[in-house]
mmCIF file of C-alpha atoms and ligand atoms in Angstrom:
data_model
loop_
_atom_site.group_PDB
_atom_site.id
_atom_site.type_symbol
_atom_site.label_atom_id
_atom_site.label_comp_id
_atom_site.label_asym_id
_atom_site.label_seq_id
_atom_site.Cartn_x
_atom_site.Cartn_y
_atom_site.Cartn_z
ATOM 1 C CA UNK A 284 26.313 5.151 -7.934
ATOM 2 C CA UNK A 285 22.903 4.869 -6.268
ATOM 3 C CA UNK A 286 23.228 1.650 -4.422
ATOM 4 C CA UNK A 287 26.238 -0.034 -2.933
ATOM 5 C CA UNK A 288 26.737 -3.692 -2.128
ATOM 6 C CA UNK A 289 25.742 -5.055 1.209
ATOM 7 C CA UNK A 290 27.788 -7.470 3.329
ATOM 8 C CA UNK A 291 25.932 -10.104 5.362
ATOM 9 C CA UNK A 292 25.789 -9.065 9.014
ATOM 10 C CA UNK A 293 26.402 -5.379 8.335
ATOM 11 C CA UNK A 294 23.619 -2.830 8.662
ATOM 12 C CA UNK A 295 21.962 -2.359 5.263
ATOM 13 C CA UNK A 296 24.124 0.073 3.271
ATOM 14 C CA UNK A 297 23.454 2.066 0.091
ATOM 15 C CA UNK A 298 21.381 5.235 -0.367
ATOM 16 C CA UNK A 299 19.272 5.927 2.713
ATOM 17 C CA UNK A 300 15.548 6.053 1.990
ATOM 18 C CA UNK A 301 13.070 7.246 4.616
ATOM 19 C CA UNK A 302 9.861 5.174 4.802
ATOM 20 C CA UNK A 303 7.174 7.000 6.786
ATOM 21 C CA UNK A 304 4.724 4.372 8.005
ATOM 22 C CA UNK A 305 7.444 1.866 7.179
ATOM 23 C CA UNK A 306 6.312 -0.673 9.791
ATOM 24 C CA UNK A 307 2.828 -0.956 8.238
ATOM 25 C CA UNK A 308 1.548 -3.479 5.723
ATOM 26 C CA UNK A 309 2.843 -1.977 2.480
ATOM 27 C CA UNK A 310 5.722 -0.092 4.126
ATOM 28 C CA UNK A 311 7.279 -3.208 5.674
ATOM 29 C CA UNK A 312 7.153 -5.148 2.393
ATOM 30 C CA UNK A 313 8.682 -2.170 0.599
ATOM 31 C CA UNK A 314 11.502 -2.089 3.189
ATOM 32 C CA UNK A 315 12.349 -5.649 2.114
ATOM 33 C CA UNK A 316 12.237 -4.830 -1.607
ATOM 34 C CA UNK A 317 14.395 -1.717 -1.094
ATOM 35 C CA UNK A 318 17.022 -3.527 0.973
ATOM 36 C CA UNK A 319 17.136 -6.328 -1.613
ATOM 37 C CA UNK A 320 17.706 -3.672 -4.299
ATOM 38 C CA UNK A 321 20.688 -2.352 -2.311
ATOM 39 C CA UNK A 322 19.106 0.681 -0.622
ATOM 40 C CA UNK A 323 19.158 1.357 3.134
ATOM 41 C CA UNK A 324 15.567 1.780 4.378
ATOM 42 C CA UNK A 325 15.015 3.873 7.520
ATOM 43 C CA UNK A 326 11.599 3.104 9.019
ATOM 44 C CA UNK A 327 9.672 5.950 10.673
ATOM 45 C CA UNK A 328 6.473 4.893 12.443
ATOM 46 C CA UNK A 329 4.333 5.891 15.423
ATOM 47 C CA UNK A 330 2.999 2.303 15.673
ATOM 48 C CA UNK A 331 -0.615 3.481 15.666
ATOM 49 C CA UNK A 332 -1.397 0.689 13.190
ATOM 50 C CA UNK A 333 1.714 -1.529 13.290
ATOM 51 C CA UNK A 334 3.762 -3.470 15.807
ATOM 52 C CA UNK A 335 7.387 -2.794 16.793
ATOM 53 C CA UNK A 336 8.065 -6.555 16.349
ATOM 54 C CA UNK A 337 7.897 -5.916 12.566
ATOM 55 C CA UNK A 338 11.471 -4.590 12.846
ATOM 56 C CA UNK A 339 12.677 -7.933 14.250
ATOM 57 C CA UNK A 340 10.837 -9.712 11.446
ATOM 58 C CA UNK A 341 12.515 -7.516 8.844
ATOM 59 C CA UNK A 342 15.884 -8.374 10.358
ATOM 60 C CA UNK A 343 15.019 -12.097 10.173
ATOM 61 C CA UNK A 344 14.182 -11.754 6.472
ATOM 62 C CA UNK A 345 17.123 -9.530 5.538
ATOM 63 C CA UNK A 346 19.790 -10.856 7.927
ATOM 64 C CA UNK A 347 20.677 -7.272 8.885
ATOM 65 C CA UNK A 348 19.026 -4.679 11.158
ATOM 66 C CA UNK A 349 16.776 -1.984 9.725
ATOM 67 C CA UNK A 350 17.029 1.487 11.278
ATOM 68 C CA UNK A 351 13.967 2.747 13.177
ATOM 69 C CA UNK A 352 12.816 6.262 14.055
ATOM 70 C CA UNK A 353 9.811 6.101 16.384
ATOM 71 C CA UNK A 354 7.553 9.151 16.229
ATOM 72 C CA UNK A 355 4.731 10.968 14.498
ATOM 73 C CA UNK A 356 4.836 12.779 11.150
ATOM 74 C CA UNK A 357 2.760 15.597 12.661
ATOM 75 C CA UNK A 358 5.590 16.286 15.140
ATOM 76 C CA UNK A 359 7.721 18.774 13.182
ATOM 77 C CA UNK A 360 10.528 18.943 15.759
ATOM 78 C CA UNK A 361 10.845 15.154 15.591
ATOM 79 C CA UNK A 362 10.856 15.202 11.782
ATOM 80 C CA UNK A 363 13.502 17.945 11.702
ATOM 81 C CA UNK A 364 15.660 15.945 14.102
ATOM 82 C CA UNK A 365 15.349 12.778 11.982
ATOM 83 C CA UNK A 366 16.434 14.695 8.858
ATOM 84 C CA UNK A 367 19.367 16.196 10.769
ATOM 85 C CA UNK A 368 20.646 12.782 11.826
ATOM 86 C CA UNK A 369 20.269 11.063 8.429
ATOM 87 C CA UNK A 370 21.137 12.060 4.902
ATOM 88 C CA UNK A 371 18.250 10.745 2.788
ATOM 89 C CA UNK A 372 18.323 10.236 -0.971
ATOM 90 C CA UNK A 373 14.515 10.135 -1.061
ATOM 91 C CA UNK A 374 11.358 9.575 0.983
ATOM 92 C CA UNK A 375 8.528 7.082 0.471
ATOM 93 C CA UNK A 376 5.448 8.353 2.277
ATOM 94 C CA UNK A 377 3.077 5.617 3.476
ATOM 95 C CA UNK A 378 2.034 7.066 6.860
ATOM 96 C CA UNK A 379 -1.692 7.778 6.554
ATOM 97 C CA UNK A 380 -5.128 6.718 7.668
ATOM 98 C CA UNK A 381 -6.859 4.403 5.196
ATOM 99 C CA UNK A 382 -10.287 3.152 6.349
ATOM 100 C CA UNK A 383 -13.005 4.540 4.091
ATOM 101 C CA UNK A 384 -15.875 4.017 6.592
ATOM 102 C CA UNK A 385 -13.925 5.538 9.485
ATOM 103 C CA UNK A 386 -13.140 8.569 7.333
ATOM 104 C CA UNK A 387 -16.864 9.280 6.965
ATOM 105 C CA UNK A 388 -17.240 9.312 10.769
ATOM 106 C CA UNK A 389 -13.976 11.187 11.523
ATOM 107 C CA UNK A 390 -13.122 13.406 8.544
ATOM 108 C CA UNK A 391 -10.942 15.817 10.538
ATOM 109 C CA UNK A 392 -8.648 12.993 11.698
ATOM 110 C CA UNK A 393 -8.214 12.022 8.042
ATOM 111 C CA UNK A 394 -7.379 15.540 6.879
ATOM 112 C CA UNK A 395 -5.044 16.099 9.807
ATOM 113 C CA UNK A 396 -3.000 12.917 9.402
ATOM 114 C CA UNK A 397 -3.125 12.597 5.622
ATOM 115 C CA UNK A 398 -2.917 16.240 4.480
ATOM 116 C CA UNK A 399 -1.210 18.046 7.391
ATOM 117 C CA UNK A 400 1.146 15.058 7.738
ATOM 118 C CA UNK A 401 2.106 15.458 4.080
ATOM 119 C CA UNK A 402 2.748 19.208 4.347
ATOM 120 C CA UNK A 403 4.821 18.709 7.534
ATOM 121 C CA UNK A 404 6.925 16.167 5.672
ATOM 122 C CA UNK A 405 7.309 18.354 2.567
ATOM 123 C CA UNK A 406 8.382 21.371 4.655
ATOM 124 C CA UNK A 407 11.043 19.254 6.363
ATOM 125 C CA UNK A 408 12.230 17.801 3.059
ATOM 126 C CA UNK A 409 12.452 21.284 1.542
ATOM 127 C CA UNK A 410 14.478 22.585 4.496
ATOM 128 C CA UNK A 411 16.830 19.590 4.229
ATOM 129 C CA UNK A 412 17.209 19.718 0.442
ATOM 130 C CA UNK A 413 15.573 16.289 -0.106
ATOM 131 C CA UNK A 414 13.575 16.567 -3.316
ATOM 132 C CA UNK A 415 12.438 13.046 -4.265
ATOM 133 C CA UNK A 416 9.193 11.650 -2.860
ATOM 134 C CA UNK A 417 7.195 8.519 -3.711
ATOM 135 C CA UNK A 418 3.611 8.961 -2.547
ATOM 136 C CA UNK A 419 1.038 6.244 -1.677
ATOM 137 C CA UNK A 420 -2.110 7.094 -3.547
ATOM 138 C CA UNK A 421 -5.063 4.894 -4.338
ATOM 139 C CA UNK A 422 -7.467 3.898 -7.082
ATOM 140 C CA UNK A 423 -9.999 5.597 -4.840
ATOM 141 C CA UNK A 424 -9.089 8.849 -6.685
ATOM 142 C CA UNK A 425 -11.082 7.534 -9.680
ATOM 143 C CA UNK A 426 -14.346 7.460 -7.692
ATOM 144 C CA UNK A 427 -16.720 5.151 -9.549
ATOM 145 C CA UNK A 428 -15.092 4.927 -12.989
ATOM 146 C CA UNK A 429 -17.025 3.781 -16.038
ATOM 147 C CA UNK A 430 -13.971 2.977 -18.198
ATOM 148 C CA UNK A 431 -12.286 -0.444 -18.008
ATOM 149 C CA UNK A 432 -9.473 -0.920 -17.529
ATOM 150 C CA UNK A 433 -9.024 2.489 -15.845
ATOM 151 C CA UNK A 434 -6.325 4.690 -17.428
ATOM 152 C CA UNK A 435 -4.580 7.501 -15.513
ATOM 153 C CA UNK A 436 -6.480 9.990 -17.712
ATOM 154 C CA UNK A 437 -9.844 8.896 -16.231
ATOM 155 C CA UNK A 438 -11.633 11.682 -14.317
ATOM 156 C CA UNK A 439 -10.632 11.930 -10.678
ATOM 157 C CA UNK A 440 -13.261 12.632 -8.026
ATOM 158 C CA UNK A 441 -14.058 11.586 -4.505
ATOM 159 C CA UNK A 442 -16.647 9.375 -2.849
ATOM 160 C CA UNK A 443 -15.405 9.628 0.785
ATOM 161 C CA UNK A 444 -13.338 11.919 3.033
ATOM 162 C CA UNK A 445 -10.512 9.366 2.703
ATOM 163 C CA UNK A 446 -10.627 9.794 -1.084
ATOM 164 C CA UNK A 447 -10.732 13.603 -0.630
ATOM 165 C CA UNK A 448 -7.427 13.447 1.275
ATOM 166 C CA UNK A 449 -5.752 11.372 -1.459
ATOM 167 C CA UNK A 450 -7.066 13.702 -4.178
ATOM 168 C CA UNK A 451 -6.002 16.826 -2.268
ATOM 169 C CA UNK A 452 -2.545 15.312 -1.627
ATOM 170 C CA UNK A 453 -2.104 14.387 -5.291
ATOM 171 C CA UNK A 454 -3.214 17.865 -6.371
ATOM 172 C CA UNK A 455 -0.787 19.509 -3.956
ATOM 173 C CA UNK A 456 2.111 17.431 -5.306
ATOM 174 C CA UNK A 457 1.151 18.115 -8.939
ATOM 175 C CA UNK A 458 0.926 21.871 -8.245
ATOM 176 C CA UNK A 459 4.276 21.877 -6.435
ATOM 177 C CA UNK A 460 5.953 19.997 -9.286
ATOM 178 C CA UNK A 461 4.547 22.574 -11.749
ATOM 179 C CA UNK A 462 5.666 25.480 -9.557
ATOM 180 C CA UNK A 463 9.205 24.382 -8.760
ATOM 181 C CA UNK A 464 11.527 22.016 -10.686
ATOM 182 C CA UNK A 465 13.259 21.293 -7.357
ATOM 183 C CA UNK A 466 10.651 18.598 -6.691
ATOM 184 C CA UNK A 467 10.287 15.138 -8.230
ATOM 185 C CA UNK A 468 7.227 13.131 -7.204
ATOM 186 C CA UNK A 469 6.211 9.546 -7.938
ATOM 187 C CA UNK A 470 2.481 9.148 -7.327
ATOM 188 C CA UNK A 471 1.463 5.478 -7.167
ATOM 189 C CA UNK A 472 -2.253 4.696 -7.375
ATOM 190 C CA UNK A 473 -2.607 1.297 -5.716
ATOM 191 C CA UNK A 474 -5.463 -0.957 -6.751
ATOM 192 C CA UNK A 475 -6.181 -3.793 -4.239
ATOM 193 C CA UNK A 476 -3.036 -4.898 -2.373
ATOM 194 C CA UNK A 477 -3.212 -8.504 -1.157
ATOM 195 C CA UNK A 478 -0.997 -11.306 0.130
ATOM 196 C CA UNK A 479 2.155 -11.306 2.216
ATOM 197 C CA UNK A 480 5.909 -11.775 1.987
ATOM 198 C CA UNK A 481 6.803 -15.301 0.847
ATOM 199 C CA UNK A 482 8.484 -16.037 4.221
ATOM 200 C CA UNK A 483 5.210 -15.639 6.154
ATOM 201 C CA UNK A 484 7.079 -13.351 8.587
ATOM 202 C CA UNK A 485 5.329 -10.089 7.675
ATOM 203 C CA UNK A 486 1.820 -9.430 6.380
ATOM 204 C CA UNK A 487 -1.384 -7.525 6.931
ATOM 205 C CA UNK A 488 -2.591 -7.302 10.520
ATOM 206 C CA UNK A 489 -5.860 -5.374 10.773
ATOM 207 C CA UNK A 490 -7.350 -4.652 14.202
ATOM 208 C CA UNK A 491 -10.715 -6.260 14.937
ATOM 209 C CA UNK A 492 -13.028 -7.552 12.206
ATOM 210 C CA UNK A 493 -11.420 -6.804 8.825
ATOM 211 C CA UNK A 494 -13.166 -4.577 6.292
ATOM 212 C CA UNK A 495 -11.243 -5.879 3.301
ATOM 213 C CA UNK A 496 -11.820 -9.136 1.475
ATOM 214 C CA UNK A 497 -8.516 -10.978 1.897
ATOM 215 C CA UNK A 498 -7.973 -10.439 5.635
ATOM 216 C CA UNK A 499 -11.637 -11.351 6.171
ATOM 217 C CA UNK A 500 -11.187 -14.580 4.189
ATOM 218 C CA UNK A 501 -8.068 -15.348 6.226
ATOM 219 C CA UNK A 502 -10.127 -15.226 9.424
ATOM 220 C CA UNK A 503 -12.814 -17.461 7.894
ATOM 221 C CA UNK A 504 -10.090 -19.926 6.859
ATOM 222 C CA UNK A 505 -8.670 -19.872 10.408
ATOM 223 C CA UNK A 506 -12.160 -20.550 11.803
ATOM 224 C CA UNK A 507 -12.229 -17.218 13.649
ATOM 225 C CA UNK A 508 -15.201 -15.978 11.602
ATOM 226 C CA UNK A 509 -18.049 -18.320 10.549
ATOM 227 C CA UNK A 510 -18.388 -17.390 6.881
ATOM 228 C CA UNK A 511 -17.673 -14.720 4.272
ATOM 229 C CA UNK A 512 -20.524 -12.284 3.640
ATOM 230 C CA UNK A 513 -20.504 -11.723 -0.107
ATOM 231 C CA UNK A 514 -21.536 -8.112 -0.566
ATOM 232 C CA UNK A 515 -23.814 -8.314 -3.609
ATOM 233 C CA UNK A 516 -24.292 -11.075 -6.189
ATOM 234 C CA UNK A 517 -26.243 -9.077 -8.745
ATOM 235 C CA UNK A 518 -23.516 -6.818 -10.145
ATOM 236 C CA UNK A 519 -23.136 -6.702 -13.949
ATOM 237 C CA UNK A 520 -20.078 -9.017 -13.770
ATOM 238 C CA UNK A 521 -19.684 -12.632 -15.024
ATOM 239 C CA UNK A 522 -20.643 -14.242 -11.673
ATOM 240 C CA UNK A 523 -22.550 -11.265 -10.230
ATOM 241 C CA UNK A 524 -19.960 -10.469 -7.511
ATOM 242 C CA UNK A 525 -17.609 -7.477 -7.367
ATOM 243 C CA UNK A 526 -14.467 -7.564 -9.509
ATOM 244 C CA UNK A 527 -11.177 -6.015 -8.320
ATOM 245 C CA UNK A 528 -7.579 -5.840 -9.489
ATOM 246 C CA UNK A 529 -5.732 -7.630 -6.678
ATOM 247 C CA UNK A 530 -2.011 -6.938 -6.705
ATOM 248 C CA UNK A 531 0.501 -8.987 -4.688
ATOM 249 C CA UNK A 532 1.998 -6.801 -1.965
ATOM 250 C CA UNK A 533 5.543 -7.824 -3.019
ATOM 251 C CA UNK A 534 4.806 -6.710 -6.596
ATOM 252 C CA UNK A 535 3.499 -3.460 -5.128
ATOM 253 C CA UNK A 536 6.651 -3.164 -2.991
ATOM 254 C CA UNK A 537 8.794 -3.609 -6.102
ATOM 255 C CA UNK A 538 6.792 -0.887 -7.866
ATOM 256 C CA UNK A 539 8.090 1.540 -5.215
ATOM 257 C CA UNK A 540 11.666 0.548 -6.050
ATOM 258 C CA UNK A 541 10.970 1.179 -9.751
ATOM 259 C CA UNK A 542 9.380 4.562 -8.973
ATOM 260 C CA UNK A 543 12.308 5.534 -6.763
ATOM 261 C CA UNK A 544 14.877 4.554 -9.408
ATOM 262 C CA UNK A 545 13.005 6.642 -11.977
ATOM 263 C CA UNK A 546 13.095 9.690 -9.683
ATOM 264 C CA UNK A 547 16.728 9.186 -8.674
ATOM 265 C CA UNK A 548 17.982 8.785 -12.239
ATOM 266 C CA UNK A 549 16.463 12.173 -13.100
ATOM 267 C CA UNK A 550 13.711 10.871 -15.407
ATOM 268 C CA UNK A 551 11.160 13.090 -13.653
ATOM 269 C CA UNK A 552 7.867 12.659 -11.864
ATOM 270 C CA UNK A 553 4.963 10.377 -12.680
ATOM 271 C CA UNK A 554 1.434 9.472 -11.534
ATOM 272 C CA UNK A 555 0.724 5.844 -12.411
ATOM 273 C CA UNK A 556 -1.629 2.977 -11.647
ATOM 274 C CA UNK A 557 -0.183 -0.034 -9.878
ATOM 275 C CA UNK A 558 -2.288 -3.059 -10.730
ATOM 276 C CA UNK A 559 -2.150 -6.222 -12.812
ATOM 277 C CA UNK A 560 -4.713 -5.269 -15.464
ATOM 278 C CA UNK A 561 -6.625 -8.484 -14.574
ATOM 279 C CA UNK A 562 -9.881 -8.493 -12.618
ATOM 280 C CA UNK A 563 -10.844 -11.232 -10.140
ATOM 281 C CA UNK A 564 -14.289 -11.587 -8.609
ATOM 282 C CA UNK A 565 -15.111 -12.189 -4.957
ATOM 283 C CA UNK A 566 -16.051 -15.778 -5.890
ATOM 284 C CA UNK A 567 -12.721 -16.303 -7.679
ATOM 285 C CA UNK A 568 -10.862 -15.035 -4.615
ATOM 286 C CA UNK A 569 -12.937 -17.319 -2.385
ATOM 287 C CA UNK A 570 -12.039 -20.334 -4.570
ATOM 288 C CA UNK A 571 -8.349 -19.387 -4.656
ATOM 289 C CA UNK A 572 -8.187 -18.981 -0.869
ATOM 290 C CA UNK A 573 -9.955 -22.337 -0.508
ATOM 291 C CA UNK A 574 -7.195 -23.966 -2.609
ATOM 292 C CA UNK A 575 -4.545 -22.285 -0.447
ATOM 293 C CA UNK A 576 -5.986 -23.497 2.874
ATOM 294 C CA UNK A 577 -7.162 -26.871 1.550
ATOM 295 C CA UNK A 578 -10.919 -26.645 2.124
ATOM 296 C CA UNK A 579 -14.017 -25.008 0.679
ATOM 297 C CA UNK A 580 -14.699 -21.848 2.645
ATOM 298 C CA UNK A 581 -18.240 -21.087 3.839
ATOM 299 C CA UNK A 582 -19.958 -17.992 2.443
ATOM 300 C CA UNK A 583 -23.366 -16.353 2.361
ATOM 301 C CA UNK A 584 -24.776 -13.930 -0.181
ATOM 302 C CA UNK A 585 -25.788 -10.580 1.232
ATOM 303 C CA UNK A 586 -26.733 -7.087 0.112
ATOM 304 C CA UNK A 587 -24.298 -4.767 -1.653
ATOM 305 C CA UNK A 588 -22.067 -2.654 0.593
ATOM 306 C CA UNK A 589 -22.788 1.076 0.303
ATOM 307 C CA UNK A 590 -20.465 2.781 -2.159
ATOM 308 C CA UNK A 591 -19.061 -0.433 -3.752
ATOM 309 C CA UNK A 592 -18.569 -0.365 -7.517
ATOM 310 C CA UNK A 593 -19.095 -3.439 -9.710
ATOM 311 C CA UNK A 594 -15.611 -3.469 -11.196
ATOM 312 C CA UNK A 595 -12.299 -1.710 -10.665
ATOM 313 C CA UNK A 596 -9.364 -2.848 -12.813
ATOM 314 C CA UNK A 597 -6.185 -0.930 -13.633
ATOM 315 C CA UNK A 598 -4.761 -0.138 -17.016
ATOM 316 C CA UNK A 599 -1.133 -0.886 -16.044
ATOM 317 C CA UNK A 600 0.443 0.192 -19.364
ATOM 318 C CA UNK A 601 1.763 3.584 -18.174
ATOM 319 C CA UNK A 602 3.654 1.969 -15.270
ATOM 320 C CA UNK A 603 5.081 -0.526 -17.781
ATOM 321 C CA UNK A 604 6.379 2.219 -20.076
ATOM 322 C CA UNK A 605 7.419 4.885 -17.535
ATOM 323 C CA UNK A 606 8.667 2.697 -14.672
ATOM 324 C CA UNK A 607 9.486 -0.490 -16.625
ATOM 325 C CA UNK A 608 7.310 -2.163 -13.988
ATOM 326 C CA UNK A 609 5.124 -5.233 -14.437
ATOM 327 C CA UNK A 610 3.481 -7.433 -11.810
ATOM 328 C CA UNK A 611 4.756 -11.027 -11.715
ATOM 329 C CA UNK A 612 2.725 -12.854 -9.082
ATOM 330 C CA UNK A 613 -0.677 -14.614 -9.388
ATOM 331 C CA UNK A 614 -3.883 -14.553 -7.343
ATOM 332 C CA UNK A 615 -3.051 -18.062 -6.048
ATOM 333 C CA UNK A 616 0.349 -16.781 -4.840
ATOM 334 C CA UNK A 617 -1.428 -13.940 -3.006
ATOM 335 C CA UNK A 618 -3.721 -16.415 -1.234
ATOM 336 C CA UNK A 619 -0.926 -18.934 -0.496
ATOM 337 C CA UNK A 620 1.322 -16.256 1.015
ATOM 338 C CA UNK A 621 -1.569 -14.807 3.057
ATOM 339 C CA UNK A 622 -2.393 -18.277 4.393
ATOM 340 C CA UNK A 623 1.288 -18.910 5.280
ATOM 341 C CA UNK A 624 1.390 -15.572 7.122
ATOM 342 C CA UNK A 625 -1.805 -16.072 9.123
ATOM 343 C CA UNK A 626 -1.075 -19.692 10.051
ATOM 344 C CA UNK A 627 2.426 -18.727 11.254
ATOM 345 C CA UNK A 628 1.057 -15.843 13.288
ATOM 346 C CA UNK A 629 -2.322 -16.903 14.632
ATOM 347 C CA UNK A 630 -2.607 -17.411 18.414
HETATM 348 N N1 UFG B 918 -16.165 -7.908 -0.112
HETATM 349 C C1 UFG B 918 -17.078 -8.850 0.290
HETATM 350 N N2 UFG B 918 -17.096 -9.219 1.604
HETATM 351 C C2 UFG B 918 -16.248 -8.678 2.535
HETATM 352 C C3 UFG B 918 -15.308 -7.706 2.097
HETATM 353 C C4 UFG B 918 -15.308 -7.337 0.784
HETATM 354 O O1 UFG B 918 -17.856 -9.363 -0.526
HETATM 355 O O2 UFG B 918 -16.346 -9.040 3.721
HETATM 356 C C5 UFG B 918 -16.110 -7.521 -1.534
HETATM 357 C C6 UFG B 918 -16.418 -6.054 -1.777
HETATM 358 O O3 UFG B 918 -17.799 -5.844 -1.896
HETATM 359 C C7 UFG B 918 -15.635 -5.807 -3.085
HETATM 360 C C8 UFG B 918 -14.423 -6.740 -2.958
HETATM 361 O O4 UFG B 918 -14.787 -7.715 -1.981
HETATM 362 O O5 UFG B 918 -16.399 -6.224 -4.187
HETATM 363 C C9 UFG B 918 -13.183 -6.026 -2.494
HETATM 364 O O6 UFG B 918 -13.450 -5.306 -1.294
HETATM 365 P P1 UFG B 918 -12.287 -4.701 -0.372
HETATM 366 O O7 UFG B 918 -12.964 -4.101 0.829
HETATM 367 O O8 UFG B 918 -11.244 -5.727 -0.124
HETATM 368 O O9 UFG B 918 -11.624 -3.587 -1.281
HETATM 369 P P2 UFG B 918 -12.281 -2.284 -1.950
HETATM 370 O O10 UFG B 918 -12.094 -2.446 -3.425
HETATM 371 O O11 UFG B 918 -13.642 -2.001 -1.481
HETATM 372 O O12 UFG B 918 -11.363 -1.140 -1.311
HETATM 373 C C10 UFG B 918 -10.044 -0.938 -1.700
HETATM 374 C C11 UFG B 918 -9.244 -0.311 -0.561
HETATM 375 C C12 UFG B 918 -9.716 1.094 -0.271
HETATM 376 C C13 UFG B 918 -9.777 1.904 -1.535
HETATM 377 C C14 UFG B 918 -10.622 1.200 -2.560
HETATM 378 C C15 UFG B 918 -10.727 1.932 -3.868
HETATM 379 O O13 UFG B 918 -9.364 -1.107 0.603
HETATM 380 O O14 UFG B 918 -8.796 1.704 0.618
HETATM 381 O O15 UFG B 918 -10.058 -0.090 -2.821
HETATM 382 O O16 UFG B 918 -9.485 2.033 -4.434
HETATM 383 F F1 UFG B 918 -10.318 3.116 -1.275
#
C-alpha cells in the first residue's frame, strides 16, 4: 500500500516524499497535490528564493502541518542527517537556480547549485537506499526546436548555462539508470508553468521586476508596472507575438504525482514533456489576463528579446501514455488564479 488515509488534524500520513526546494513556486503546489493524493510531503528548502510563511499557507490549505527541513542541498552533513531522521519512499528534486539571463552572468553558481546539488543528493539517496527520484527539467533542453509540437525525440542542445545544467543533469540520470537498475528516474520537461493554487494562498513570488510573462502581467494588472513590453511582434506566428505552451501549475503539480506513482509501482523511468499541447501567444495571454482582472491591460510593442524562439509547444502524448497524465485547466483559469493570488497578497 503506497498511501494511507489521512485524518483531519493529524500530520499528513502516507509514504514520506522529500521535496527539495519544496517551498518554491512549483514545489509548494506539488506539496499540495501530493498530500491530497495521500502522501506525506517533507519540504527541504534554504529559502533563498521562497518564504518560510509558505509552510503556514500549506497548512491553511491542507488543514494539517507539513514537515520542514531548513538547509542547503550542497550541505552533505545536513542532507545525511535529514535522510537519517526520515524514511523516504522517493525524492522530488526542485531545488535549483532557474533564471536564464543570470546564468549567463554567473555560470559557476548555476553549475554548483544545479549539478553539484544533484550529485550531493544522489550520493545521499544511494547511501540511504532511496532509489526513486522525480527531476525538474525544462523545455529549455530542446534549445530552439524546429518541430511542432516538440516530441521527446527532438534533438537536445543548450542555448544558455542554465540549459547546460539541465542537459548535464538529465544526461547524468540517464547514464546512471543505464549503469545500475537500482535507480528509477522520472524526468519531467516543464513547458511554461503559470497560475496559482485555486485558494490564492500560494503562488509565484519573483524578486524585483519579473522576467517571465505572467508575473509581469500580474504587476501591470496591479498597477505596479505601467505596461507590458511585448518582446517582438514580427514572429512567424498568427498575431506576430511569441507562442508558448502555458501549463497550469496545479496540472504540473499533479504530473509529479503521476510520475511518482509510475516510479513507485515499478513501471520504470521516463523522460517526458509536461505541457498542454496548445500554444497561446503573448497577445492571447494579455487578453486572458485582462478578462481575469476586469480591464484592458496597457502594452507596448518592442524589439525581440535575445534568444527567444517564435514558438514552443509540447507534444504531450508520451506523458499521456506513460504517466496517464493529461492537463485539465485552461489559460483563463491560469490567469484567474494568478489574479486571485496577487490581489490577496499585494501590499
Ligand atoms: N514576454 C514578453 N514580455 C515580457 C516577458 C515575456 O513579451 O515582459 C514574451 C516572451 O518574449 C515569450 C513569452 O512572453 O514570447 C514567454 O516568455 P517567458 O519569459 O514567460 O517564458 P520563456 O518561454 O522565455 O521561458 C521559459 C522559462 C525558462 C525556460 C524557457 C524554455 O521561464 O526557464 O521557458 O523552456 F528556460
